[in-house]
Coordinates of C-alpha atoms and ligand atoms in Angstrom, one line a residue:
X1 CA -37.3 -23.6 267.2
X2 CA -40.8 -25.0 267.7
X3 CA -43.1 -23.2 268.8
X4 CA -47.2 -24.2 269.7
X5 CA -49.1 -21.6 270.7
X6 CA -52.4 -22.9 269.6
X7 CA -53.7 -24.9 272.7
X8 CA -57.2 -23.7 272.4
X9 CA -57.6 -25.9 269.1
X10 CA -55.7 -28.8 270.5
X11 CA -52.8 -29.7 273.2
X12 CA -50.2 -32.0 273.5
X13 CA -50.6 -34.8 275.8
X14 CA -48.9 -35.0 279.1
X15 CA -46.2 -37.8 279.2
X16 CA -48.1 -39.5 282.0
X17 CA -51.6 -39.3 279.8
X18 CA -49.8 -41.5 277.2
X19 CA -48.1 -43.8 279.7
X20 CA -51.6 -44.2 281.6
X21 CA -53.2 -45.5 278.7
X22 CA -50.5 -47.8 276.7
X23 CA -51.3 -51.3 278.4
X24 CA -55.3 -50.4 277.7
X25 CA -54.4 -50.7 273.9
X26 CA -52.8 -54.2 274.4
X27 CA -52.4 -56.1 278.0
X28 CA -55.5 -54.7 279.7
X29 CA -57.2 -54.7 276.6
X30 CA -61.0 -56.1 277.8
X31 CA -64.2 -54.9 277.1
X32 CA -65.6 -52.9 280.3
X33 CA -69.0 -54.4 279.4
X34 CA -67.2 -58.2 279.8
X35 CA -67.7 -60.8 282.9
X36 CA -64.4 -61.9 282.9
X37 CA -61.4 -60.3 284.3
X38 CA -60.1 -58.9 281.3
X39 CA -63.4 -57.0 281.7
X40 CA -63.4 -55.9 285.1
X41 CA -60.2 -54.6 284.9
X42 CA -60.9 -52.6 282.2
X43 CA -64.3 -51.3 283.7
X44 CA -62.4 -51.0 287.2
X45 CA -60.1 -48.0 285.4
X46 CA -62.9 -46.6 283.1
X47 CA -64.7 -46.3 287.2
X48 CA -61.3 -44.6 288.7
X49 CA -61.2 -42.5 285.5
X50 CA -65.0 -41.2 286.1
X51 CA -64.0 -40.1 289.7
X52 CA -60.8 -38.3 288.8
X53 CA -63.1 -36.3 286.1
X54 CA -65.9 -35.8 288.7
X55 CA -62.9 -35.0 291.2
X56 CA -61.4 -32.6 289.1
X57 CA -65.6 -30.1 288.4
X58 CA -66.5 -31.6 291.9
X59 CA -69.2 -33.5 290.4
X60 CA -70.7 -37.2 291.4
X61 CA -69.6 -39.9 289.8
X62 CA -72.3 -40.8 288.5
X63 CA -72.9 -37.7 287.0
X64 CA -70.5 -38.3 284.3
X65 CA -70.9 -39.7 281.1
X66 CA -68.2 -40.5 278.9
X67 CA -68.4 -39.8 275.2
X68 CA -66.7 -39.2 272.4
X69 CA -65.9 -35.2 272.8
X70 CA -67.0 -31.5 273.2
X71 CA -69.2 -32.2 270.5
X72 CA -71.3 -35.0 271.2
X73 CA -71.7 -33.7 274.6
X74 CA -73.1 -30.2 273.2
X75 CA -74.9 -32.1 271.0
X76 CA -76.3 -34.7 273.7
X77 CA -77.1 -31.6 275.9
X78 CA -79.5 -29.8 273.7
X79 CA -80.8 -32.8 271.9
X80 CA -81.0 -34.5 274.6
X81 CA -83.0 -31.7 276.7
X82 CA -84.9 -30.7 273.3
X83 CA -86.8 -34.1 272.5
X84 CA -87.0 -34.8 276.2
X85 CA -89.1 -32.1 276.9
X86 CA -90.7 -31.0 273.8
X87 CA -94.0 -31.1 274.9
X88 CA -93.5 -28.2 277.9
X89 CA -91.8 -25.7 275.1
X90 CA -89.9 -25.6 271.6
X91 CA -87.8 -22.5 272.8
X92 CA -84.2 -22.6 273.5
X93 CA -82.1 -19.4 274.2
X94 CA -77.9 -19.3 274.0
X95 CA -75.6 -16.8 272.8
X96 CA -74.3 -15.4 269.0
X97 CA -70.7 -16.2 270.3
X98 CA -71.2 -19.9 270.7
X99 CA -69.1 -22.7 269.5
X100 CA -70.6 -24.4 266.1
X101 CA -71.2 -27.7 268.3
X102 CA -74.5 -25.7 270.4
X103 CA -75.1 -23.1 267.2
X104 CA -74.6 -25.7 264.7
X105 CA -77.3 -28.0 266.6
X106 CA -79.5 -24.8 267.3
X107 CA -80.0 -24.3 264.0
X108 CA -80.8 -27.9 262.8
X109 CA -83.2 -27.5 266.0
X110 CA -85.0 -24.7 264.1
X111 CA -85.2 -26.8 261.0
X112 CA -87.2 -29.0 263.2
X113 CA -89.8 -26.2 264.6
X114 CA -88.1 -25.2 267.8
X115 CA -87.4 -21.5 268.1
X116 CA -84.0 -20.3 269.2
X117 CA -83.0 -16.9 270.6
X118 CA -79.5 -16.0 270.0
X119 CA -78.2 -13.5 272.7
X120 CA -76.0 -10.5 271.3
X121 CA -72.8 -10.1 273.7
X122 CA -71.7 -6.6 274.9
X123 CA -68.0 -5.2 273.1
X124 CA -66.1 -7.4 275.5
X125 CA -67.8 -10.4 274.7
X126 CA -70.1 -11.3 277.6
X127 CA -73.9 -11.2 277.4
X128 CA -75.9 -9.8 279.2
X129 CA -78.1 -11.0 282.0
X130 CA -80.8 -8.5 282.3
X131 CA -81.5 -9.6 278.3
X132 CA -81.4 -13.6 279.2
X133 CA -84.0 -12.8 281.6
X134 CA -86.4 -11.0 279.2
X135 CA -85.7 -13.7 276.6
X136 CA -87.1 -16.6 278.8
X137 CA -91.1 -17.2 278.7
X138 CA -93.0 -20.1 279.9
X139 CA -92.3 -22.3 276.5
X140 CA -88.6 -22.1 277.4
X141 CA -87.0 -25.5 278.2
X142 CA -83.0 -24.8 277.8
X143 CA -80.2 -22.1 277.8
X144 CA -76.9 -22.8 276.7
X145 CA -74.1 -20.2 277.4
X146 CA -70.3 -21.3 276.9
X147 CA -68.4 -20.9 280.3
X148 CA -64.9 -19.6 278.0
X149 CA -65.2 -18.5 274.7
X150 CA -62.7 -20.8 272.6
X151 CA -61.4 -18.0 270.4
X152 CA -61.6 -14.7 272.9
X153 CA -61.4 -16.5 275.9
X154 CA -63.8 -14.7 278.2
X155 CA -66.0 -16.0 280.4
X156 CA -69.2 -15.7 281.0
X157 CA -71.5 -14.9 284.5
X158 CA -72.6 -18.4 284.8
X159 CA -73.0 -18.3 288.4
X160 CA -75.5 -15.5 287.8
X161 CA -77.0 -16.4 284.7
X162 CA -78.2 -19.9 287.1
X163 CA -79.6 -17.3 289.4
X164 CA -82.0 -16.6 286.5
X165 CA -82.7 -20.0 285.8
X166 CA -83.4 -20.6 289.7
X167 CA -86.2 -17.9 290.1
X168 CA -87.2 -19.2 287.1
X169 CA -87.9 -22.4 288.3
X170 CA -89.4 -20.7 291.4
X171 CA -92.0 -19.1 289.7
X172 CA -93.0 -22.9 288.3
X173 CA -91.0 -23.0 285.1
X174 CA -89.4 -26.2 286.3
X175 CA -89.0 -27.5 282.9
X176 CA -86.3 -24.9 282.2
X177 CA -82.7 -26.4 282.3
X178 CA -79.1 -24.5 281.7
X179 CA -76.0 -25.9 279.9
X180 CA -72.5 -24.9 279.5
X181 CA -69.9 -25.5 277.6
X182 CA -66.8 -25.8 279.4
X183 CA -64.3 -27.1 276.8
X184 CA -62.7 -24.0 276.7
X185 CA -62.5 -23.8 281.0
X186 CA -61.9 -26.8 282.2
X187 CA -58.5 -27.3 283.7
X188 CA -57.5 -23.1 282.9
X189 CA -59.8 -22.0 285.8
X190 CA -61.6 -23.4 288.5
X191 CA -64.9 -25.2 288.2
X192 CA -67.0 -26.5 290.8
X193 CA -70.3 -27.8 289.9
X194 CA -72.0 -27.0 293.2
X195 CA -71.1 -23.6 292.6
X196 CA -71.8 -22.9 289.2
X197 CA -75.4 -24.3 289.5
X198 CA -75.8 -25.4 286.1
X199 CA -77.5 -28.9 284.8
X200 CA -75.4 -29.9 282.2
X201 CA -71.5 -29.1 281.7
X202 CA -69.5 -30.2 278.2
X203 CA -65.7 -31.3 278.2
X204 CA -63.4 -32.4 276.2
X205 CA -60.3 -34.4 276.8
X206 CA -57.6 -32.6 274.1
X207 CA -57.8 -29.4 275.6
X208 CA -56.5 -30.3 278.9
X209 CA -53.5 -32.6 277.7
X210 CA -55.3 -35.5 277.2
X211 CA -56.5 -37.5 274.2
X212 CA -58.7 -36.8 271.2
X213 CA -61.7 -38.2 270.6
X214 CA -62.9 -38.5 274.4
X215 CA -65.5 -36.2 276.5
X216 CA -67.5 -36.0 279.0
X217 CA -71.6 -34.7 279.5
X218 CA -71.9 -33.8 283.1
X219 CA -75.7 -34.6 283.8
X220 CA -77.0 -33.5 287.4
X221 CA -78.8 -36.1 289.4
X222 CA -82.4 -35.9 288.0
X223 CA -81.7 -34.2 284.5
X224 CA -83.7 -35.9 282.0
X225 CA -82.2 -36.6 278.3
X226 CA -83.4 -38.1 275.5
X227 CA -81.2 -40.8 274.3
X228 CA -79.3 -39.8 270.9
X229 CA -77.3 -43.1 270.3
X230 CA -79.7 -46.2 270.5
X231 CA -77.6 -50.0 271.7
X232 CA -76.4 -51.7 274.5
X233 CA -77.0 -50.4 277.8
X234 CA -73.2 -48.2 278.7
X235 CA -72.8 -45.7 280.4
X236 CA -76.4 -46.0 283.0
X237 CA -78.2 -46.4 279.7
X238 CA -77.3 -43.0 278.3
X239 CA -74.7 -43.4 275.8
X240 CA -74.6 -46.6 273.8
X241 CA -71.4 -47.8 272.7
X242 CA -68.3 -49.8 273.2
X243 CA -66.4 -47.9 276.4
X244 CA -63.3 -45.7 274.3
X245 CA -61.1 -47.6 277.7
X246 CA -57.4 -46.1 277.0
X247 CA -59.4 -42.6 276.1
X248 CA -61.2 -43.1 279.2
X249 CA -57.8 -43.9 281.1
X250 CA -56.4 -41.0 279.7
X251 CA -58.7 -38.1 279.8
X252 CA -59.0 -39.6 284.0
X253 CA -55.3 -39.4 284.1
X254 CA -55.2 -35.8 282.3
X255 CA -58.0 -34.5 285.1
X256 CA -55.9 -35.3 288.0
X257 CA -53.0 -33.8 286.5
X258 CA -55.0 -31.4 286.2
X259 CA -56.8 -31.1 289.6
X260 CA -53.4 -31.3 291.1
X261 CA -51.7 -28.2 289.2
X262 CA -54.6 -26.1 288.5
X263 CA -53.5 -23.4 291.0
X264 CA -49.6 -23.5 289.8
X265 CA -50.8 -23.9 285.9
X266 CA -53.0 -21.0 286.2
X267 CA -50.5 -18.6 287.9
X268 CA -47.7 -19.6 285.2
X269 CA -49.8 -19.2 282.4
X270 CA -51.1 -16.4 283.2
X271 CA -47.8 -14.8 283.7
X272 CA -46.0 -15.9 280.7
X273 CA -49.4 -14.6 278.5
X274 CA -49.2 -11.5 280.2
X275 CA -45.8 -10.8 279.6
X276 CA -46.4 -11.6 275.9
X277 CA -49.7 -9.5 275.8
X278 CA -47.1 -6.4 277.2
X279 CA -44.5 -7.1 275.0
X280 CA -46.5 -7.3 271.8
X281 CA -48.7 -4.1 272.9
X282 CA -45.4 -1.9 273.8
X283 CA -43.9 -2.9 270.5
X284 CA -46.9 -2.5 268.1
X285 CA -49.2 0.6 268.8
X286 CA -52.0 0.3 267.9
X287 CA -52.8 -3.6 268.9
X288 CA -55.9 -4.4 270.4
X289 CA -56.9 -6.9 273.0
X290 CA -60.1 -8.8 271.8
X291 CA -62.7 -9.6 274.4
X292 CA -62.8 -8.7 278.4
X293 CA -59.3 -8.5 279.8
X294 CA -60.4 -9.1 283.2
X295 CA -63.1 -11.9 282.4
X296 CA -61.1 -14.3 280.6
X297 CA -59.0 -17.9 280.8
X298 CA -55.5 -16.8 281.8
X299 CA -54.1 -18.8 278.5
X300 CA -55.5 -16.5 275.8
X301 CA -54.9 -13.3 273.7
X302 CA -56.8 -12.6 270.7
X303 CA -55.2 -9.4 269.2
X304 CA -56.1 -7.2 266.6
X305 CA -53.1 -6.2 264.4
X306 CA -53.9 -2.9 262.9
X307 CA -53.2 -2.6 258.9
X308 CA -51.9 -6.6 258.8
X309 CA -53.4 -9.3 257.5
X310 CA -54.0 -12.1 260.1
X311 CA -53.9 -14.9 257.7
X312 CA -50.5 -13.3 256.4
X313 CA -49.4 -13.0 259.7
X314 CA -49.9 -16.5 260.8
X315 CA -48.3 -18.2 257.8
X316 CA -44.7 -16.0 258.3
X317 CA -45.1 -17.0 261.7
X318 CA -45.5 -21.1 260.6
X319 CA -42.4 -20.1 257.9
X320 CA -40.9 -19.9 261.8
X321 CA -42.1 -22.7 263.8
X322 CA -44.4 -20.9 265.5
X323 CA -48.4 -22.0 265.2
X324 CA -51.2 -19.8 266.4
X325 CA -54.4 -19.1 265.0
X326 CA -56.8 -16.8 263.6
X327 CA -60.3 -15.9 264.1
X328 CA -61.2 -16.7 260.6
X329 CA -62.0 -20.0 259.6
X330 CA -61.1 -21.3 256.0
X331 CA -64.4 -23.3 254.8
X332 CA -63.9 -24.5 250.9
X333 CA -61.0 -22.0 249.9
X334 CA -63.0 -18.9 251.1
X335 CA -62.0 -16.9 254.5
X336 CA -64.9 -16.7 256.8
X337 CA -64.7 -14.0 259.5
X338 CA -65.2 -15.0 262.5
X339 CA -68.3 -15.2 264.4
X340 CA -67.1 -14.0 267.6
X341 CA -65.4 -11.1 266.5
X342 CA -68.0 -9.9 264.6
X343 CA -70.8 -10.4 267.6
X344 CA -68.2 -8.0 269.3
X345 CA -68.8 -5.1 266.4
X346 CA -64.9 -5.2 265.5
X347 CA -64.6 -3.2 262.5
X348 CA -63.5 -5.5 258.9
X349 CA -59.9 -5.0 259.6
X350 CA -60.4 -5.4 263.1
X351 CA -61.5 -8.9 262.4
X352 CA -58.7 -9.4 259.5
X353 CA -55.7 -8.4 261.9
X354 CA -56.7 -10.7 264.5
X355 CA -54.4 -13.8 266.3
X356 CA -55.2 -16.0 268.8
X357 CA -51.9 -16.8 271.1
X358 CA -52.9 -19.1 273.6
X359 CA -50.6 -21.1 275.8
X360 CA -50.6 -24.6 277.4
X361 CA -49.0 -26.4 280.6
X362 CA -45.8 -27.1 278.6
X363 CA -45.3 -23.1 277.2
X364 CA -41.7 -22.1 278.0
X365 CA -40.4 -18.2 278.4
X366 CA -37.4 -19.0 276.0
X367 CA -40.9 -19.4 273.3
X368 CA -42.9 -16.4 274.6
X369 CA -39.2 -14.6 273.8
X370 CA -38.9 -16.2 270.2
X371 CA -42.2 -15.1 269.6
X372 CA -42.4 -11.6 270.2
X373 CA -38.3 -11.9 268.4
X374 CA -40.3 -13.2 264.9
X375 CA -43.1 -11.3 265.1
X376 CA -40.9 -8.2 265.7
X377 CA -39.2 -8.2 262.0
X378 CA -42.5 -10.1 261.2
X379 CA -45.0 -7.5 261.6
X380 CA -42.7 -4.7 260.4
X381 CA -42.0 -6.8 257.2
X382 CA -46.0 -7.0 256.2
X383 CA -46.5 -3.7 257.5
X384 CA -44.6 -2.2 254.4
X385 CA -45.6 -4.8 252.2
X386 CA -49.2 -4.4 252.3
X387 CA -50.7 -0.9 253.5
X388 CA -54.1 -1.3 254.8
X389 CA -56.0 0.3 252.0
X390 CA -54.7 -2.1 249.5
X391 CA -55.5 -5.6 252.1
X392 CA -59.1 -5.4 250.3
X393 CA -57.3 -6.4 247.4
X394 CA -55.5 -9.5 248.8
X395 CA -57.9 -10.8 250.6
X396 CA -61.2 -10.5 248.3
X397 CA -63.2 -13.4 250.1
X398 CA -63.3 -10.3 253.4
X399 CA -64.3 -7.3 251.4
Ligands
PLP401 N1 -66.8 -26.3 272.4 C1 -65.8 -25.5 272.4 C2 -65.9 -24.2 273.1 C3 -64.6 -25.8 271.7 O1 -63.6 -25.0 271.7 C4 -64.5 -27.1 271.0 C5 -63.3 -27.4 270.3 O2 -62.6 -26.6 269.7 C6 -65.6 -27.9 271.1 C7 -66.8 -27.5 271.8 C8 -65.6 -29.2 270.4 O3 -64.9 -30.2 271.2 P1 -64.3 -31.5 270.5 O4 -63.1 -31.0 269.6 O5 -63.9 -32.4 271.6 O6 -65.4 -32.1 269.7

């Protein structure tokens, strides 16, 4: 049996994702930029595609701009807001528990003379508002806090934290703008862009069952962003580049999938990763649930495994069919703890027993079942095999 339970790194496409987008890699083929029809056919869907996305976060069409992932658009956002308005400020606040797309671009921000303050998060992973409003001062031009965490899952008080930014603005910091990462929300629980008050919104096609390589940077009516790809004049002049068409197509098609089963996706998901959160926890003393339990997308569990090895864990369980993840990311042969766990102050072997299960549109019971079936001899099997005070010992890189 195969088993995926790693939809927070990537998800399978729907079957009516791929079949949206076939004829744009060969009939409808055209350039969304051309005059003829070929063209205007092509920029006809890339136009339905932008309202099913804006449909889907209750945004304006033209709020949307299409691009080539959660990356770029994290990227776009704080470059974008950074250069734009360098001359009110050089200080940009977001949290330790980010996804390397906003810290990774914080930091070469830094390089560059801005200042960035990077918000601690409380045990359960969700920072604190009362801090974000000490941290802003009149030089500050952007926050960026993720809506869902992609390896914990929880989310964050965005609604409040643009409360902040809104008597901000009030007192005549009007040059402050918020961002959000959604990659990790979008399509798991309900977004609505009126609600959530922020100015700019990353997402990213592969984690709701639709294609790689395709994203989307909501801008609100008004936001201004410096340019980071310089060409032709796509996308209202904000993202140069040839239109990614079938991509287009297919992250539209994946939104109204998603827009139409969000209420019936969540409640099923949510169910089956409860059930396997209670299985695991009433067969394994001693496991921990990472992150708020309340405050979280109802597709993940991040566990901590006391006196196992995660990495060892997850390879018996690929032995098996069955793929999850770990909060450790391999970077040139060495094990790097993860970030997240460690902005939660998990212990060492807190952090080195962890898995990330998290479940899709497609998980079946019959693989929640398998699961907790494997990791039962599983678990037991490594327990014996490697006591915790000797895991130092196999796993130098963490000591
Ligand atoms: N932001 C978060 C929270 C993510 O989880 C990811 C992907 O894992 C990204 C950004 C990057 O998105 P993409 O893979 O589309 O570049």
């Amino acid at each position: 049996m195969k088993v995926y339970l790693d939809n927070s790194a990537t998800t399978p496409m729907s079957p009516e994702v791929i079949e949206a987008m076939l004829p744009y890699f060969s009939d409808e083929m055209g350039n969304a930029q051309s005059v003829h029809s070929f063209g205007q056919r092509a920029k006809a869907a890339v136009e339905k595609a932008r309202r099913e996305v804006a449909a889907l976060i209750n945004a304006a069409p033209a709020e949307i701009v299409f691009l080539s992932g959660g990356t770029e658009a994290d990227n776009f956002a704080i470059r974008g807001i950074a250069e734009a308005y360098r001359d009110h400020g050089q200080h940009i606040i977001t949290s330790k528990i980010e996804h390397p797309a906003v810290l990774a671009t914080c930091e070469a921000l830094e390089e560059a003379g801005y200042r960035v303050t990077y918000l601690p998060v409380s045990r359960n992973g969700i920072v604190n508002i009362e801090k974000i409003q000490q941290a802003i001062t009149d030089r500050t031009i952007l926050i960026s806090v993720m809506l869902a965490n992609n390896e914990i899952g929880t989310l964050q008080p965005i609604q409040e934290i643009a409360g902040v930014v809104k008597k901000a603005r009030e007192r005549g910091l009007d040059h402050l703008h918020f961002h959000t990462d959604a990659v990790q929300a979008v399509g798991k629980v309900p977004v609505d862009l009126n609600e959530l008050g922020v100015d700019l919104l990353s997402l990213s096609g592969h984690k709701i069952h639709g294609p790689k390589g395709i994203g989307v940077l909501y801008v609100r009516k008004g936001t201004r962003l410096a340019k980071q790809l310089f060409g032709g004049h796509h996308e209202r002049d904000r993202r140069a580049g040839t239109e990614n068409v079938p991509g287009i197509v297919g992250l539209g098609r994946a939104a109204e999938l998603a827009h139409k089963h969000l209420d019936e996706r969540i409640h099923r998901i949510r169910t089956l990763r409860d059930y396997l959160e209670r299985e695991i926890i009433s067969r394994f003393p001693g496991v921990r649930v990472n992150g708020d339990k309340e405050q979280r997308v109802p597709n993940v569990s991040n566990l901590s495994f006391n006196a196992i090895d995660g990495e060892s864990l997850l390879i018996a369980l690929d032995l098996k069919g069955i793929a999850v993840s770990t909060g450790s990311a391999c970077a040139s042969g060495s094990i790097e703890p993860s970030h997240v766990l460690q902005a939660l102050g998990l212990t060492r072997e807190e952090v080195r027993g962890s898995l990330r299960f998290s479940l899709g549109a497609y998980t079946r019971r019959e693989e929640i079942d398998y699961t907790v079936s494997v990791l039962a001899e599983t678990v037991t099997r490594l327990r014996e095999m490697s006591p915790s005070d000797e895991l130092d010992t196999l796993n130098p890189a963490l000591s």
